Amino acid sequence: MELIEVKNIVKGFTVVKKNKGLKGALTSLIKPEKSTVYAVNDISFSIKKGEIVGFIGPNGAGKSTTVKIMSGILHPTSGKVLVDGISPQENRKAVVKNLGVVFGQRTQLYWDLRLGESFELLRRIYQIDLKSFNKNMDIMSEILKINEIIDTPVRQLSLGQRMRGDIAAAMIHSPNILFLDEPTIGLDIEAKHSIRNYIEKINKINNTTVILTTHDLDDVEQLCKRLIVINNGGIIEDGPLDSIVERLAPYRVLIVELSKHCVDIVTPYAEIIKQENLKIWYRFKKNEITAAELISQLAQKLPIRDLSVTEANIEDVVRKVYRGVSNE
């Protein structure tokens, strides 16, 4: 059964055209020229329980609008969303009980309280029994090291510490679904590792469904098996991450370092894309020849001193998706 169903969602916003000058301002005030801009335009998808889905796109693509509709913050112009069979627009209270939401640039913590006091206040708001609360806090202390900052006022937390606190706050009531909007934005390497590790653990331990919107493609590569790409309000890709990478970047690169200069370095099995002194970069299609076969072919005529094989860069693949370019 699908845990989240998004059916033909459209979200339009009315905008008023602003004309230049005093006359234009008066005209806009008296007789405004209105138009509708569609942030989301007829998108549909479904998500199963336990999935970690990367939901990505360029700025203004419609990601945050879609997440806000799924969580019941916004109402769609048309279409319908069901979360575990319930509409978040028609019965938001019932849906919110099973949702955890983290927006990377906003906080749900209480600025003037200690972090622990924020958690205690949330425990009372969600009416969580003490046993369940302590169990969740133990898990978050183990993975997110919450115990190290539990007595620190929220206003004194670093960005990374606050993000750990926000994720803990979102999970304090054991939701089935976690919406994460830019959870690692602005964080250092250690903080990013901590957040990613926690997401993996709660998904594995509790089978928590995670919808991740991010511009950090390392988040996507390390956490997500499925990718939904949105651009200009519409879905342009939806499928297993590996399959999308395989289709849009069906090549690998073999980097060969020679022990001496050679004149004949060309091979019909690969394309030379770069050469620096004794180093040569060969690009080859994975479905036409294996790396081992290409190395064997080259070794018959070239004095190879060292070599390495690299996969396609996920950043290049996503950039290609955004531009709507496909590999033939």
PDB file of N, CA, C and O in Angstrom, residues 18 30 42 57 96 103 126 142 149 163 179 207 226-227 241:
ATOM      1  N   LYS A  18       3.483  44.977 -11.556  1.00  0.00           N
ATOM      2  CA  LYS A  18       3.799  46.305 -11.062  1.00  0.00           C
ATOM      3  C   LYS A  18       4.391  47.142 -12.196  1.00  0.00           C
ATOM      4  O   LYS A  18       5.442  46.795 -12.745  1.00  0.00           O
ATOM      5  N   ILE A  30      -5.366  51.033  -8.669  1.00  0.00           N
ATOM      6  CA  ILE A  30      -6.783  51.198  -9.011  1.00  0.00           C
ATOM      7  C   ILE A  30      -7.308  50.043  -9.856  1.00  0.00           C
ATOM      8  O   ILE A  30      -8.384  49.498  -9.607  1.00  0.00           O
ATOM      9  N   ASP A  42       0.234  20.055 -12.090  1.00  0.00           N
ATOM     10  CA  ASP A  42      -0.263  18.712 -12.436  1.00  0.00           C
ATOM     11  C   ASP A  42       0.789  17.629 -12.235  1.00  0.00           C
ATOM     12  O   ASP A  42       1.214  16.963 -13.170  1.00  0.00           O
ATOM     13  N   GLY A  57      15.479  19.609  -7.312  1.00  0.00           N
ATOM     14  CA  GLY A  57      15.209  20.484  -8.448  1.00  0.00           C
ATOM     15  C   GLY A  57      15.893  21.810  -8.221  1.00  0.00           C
ATOM     16  O   GLY A  57      16.294  22.129  -7.095  1.00  0.00           O
ATOM     17  N   VAL A  96      -0.716  15.306  11.014  1.00  0.00           N
ATOM     18  CA  VAL A  96       0.456  15.868  11.686  1.00  0.00           C
ATOM     19  C   VAL A  96       0.977  14.944  12.790  1.00  0.00           C
ATOM     20  O   VAL A  96       2.180  14.933  13.074  1.00  0.00           O
ATOM     21  N   PHE A 103      12.648  22.209   8.368  1.00  0.00           N
ATOM     22  CA  PHE A 103      13.042  23.162   7.341  1.00  0.00           C
ATOM     23  C   PHE A 103      14.399  23.728   7.743  1.00  0.00           C
ATOM     24  O   PHE A 103      14.537  24.320   8.815  1.00  0.00           O
ATOM     25  N   TYR A 126       2.579  17.081  22.250  1.00  0.00           N
ATOM     26  CA  TYR A 126       2.221  15.854  21.535  1.00  0.00           C
ATOM     27  C   TYR A 126       1.635  14.779  22.455  1.00  0.00           C
ATOM     28  O   TYR A 126       1.266  13.704  21.992  1.00  0.00           O
ATOM     29  N   GLU A 142      22.256   8.756  21.529  1.00  0.00           N
ATOM     30  CA  GLU A 142      23.262   7.822  21.021  1.00  0.00           C
ATOM     31  C   GLU A 142      23.747   8.214  19.628  1.00  0.00           C
ATOM     32  O   GLU A 142      24.954   8.196  19.353  1.00  0.00           O
ATOM     33  N   ILE A 149      24.410  18.641  24.347  1.00  0.00           N
ATOM     34  CA  ILE A 149      23.914  20.025  24.216  1.00  0.00           C
ATOM     35  C   ILE A 149      22.556  20.222  24.881  1.00  0.00           C
ATOM     36  O   ILE A 149      21.931  21.266  24.728  1.00  0.00           O
ATOM     37  N   MET A 163      20.583  22.155  14.130  1.00  0.00           N
ATOM     38  CA  MET A 163      19.978  21.213  13.193  1.00  0.00           C
ATOM     39  C   MET A 163      19.787  19.855  13.854  1.00  0.00           C
ATOM     40  O   MET A 163      18.762  19.194  13.652  1.00  0.00           O
ATOM     41  N   PHE A 179       9.734  14.746   6.728  1.00  0.00           N
ATOM     42  CA  PHE A 179      10.031  15.668   5.631  1.00  0.00           C
ATOM     43  C   PHE A 179      11.269  16.475   6.030  1.00  0.00           C
ATOM     44  O   PHE A 179      11.247  17.176   7.049  1.00  0.00           O
ATOM     45  N   ASN A 207      11.724   1.989  10.275  1.00  0.00           N
ATOM     46  CA  ASN A 207      11.132   1.958   8.929  1.00  0.00           C
ATOM     47  C   ASN A 207      10.466   3.293   8.599  1.00  0.00           C
ATOM     48  O   ASN A 207       9.412   3.345   7.946  1.00  0.00           O
ATOM     49  N   ARG A 226      15.874   6.230  -4.424  1.00  0.00           N
ATOM     50  CA  ARG A 226      14.938   6.731  -5.432  1.00  0.00           C
ATOM     51  C   ARG A 226      15.063   8.243  -5.536  1.00  0.00           C
ATOM     52  O   ARG A 226      15.299   8.928  -4.540  1.00  0.00           O
ATOM     53  N   LEU A 227      14.892   8.746  -6.753  1.00  0.00           N
ATOM     54  CA  LEU A 227      15.032  10.173  -7.006  1.00  0.00           C
ATOM     55  C   LEU A 227      13.823  10.688  -7.777  1.00  0.00           C
ATOM     56  O   LEU A 227      13.409  10.093  -8.772  1.00  0.00           O
ATOM     57  N   LEU A 241      17.652   5.767  -8.341  1.00  0.00           N
ATOM     58  CA  LEU A 241      18.795   6.631  -8.621  1.00  0.00           C
ATOM     59  C   LEU A 241      19.790   5.950  -9.549  1.00  0.00           C
ATOM     60  O   LEU A 241      20.280   6.560 -10.506  1.00  0.00           O
TER      61      LEU A 241
END
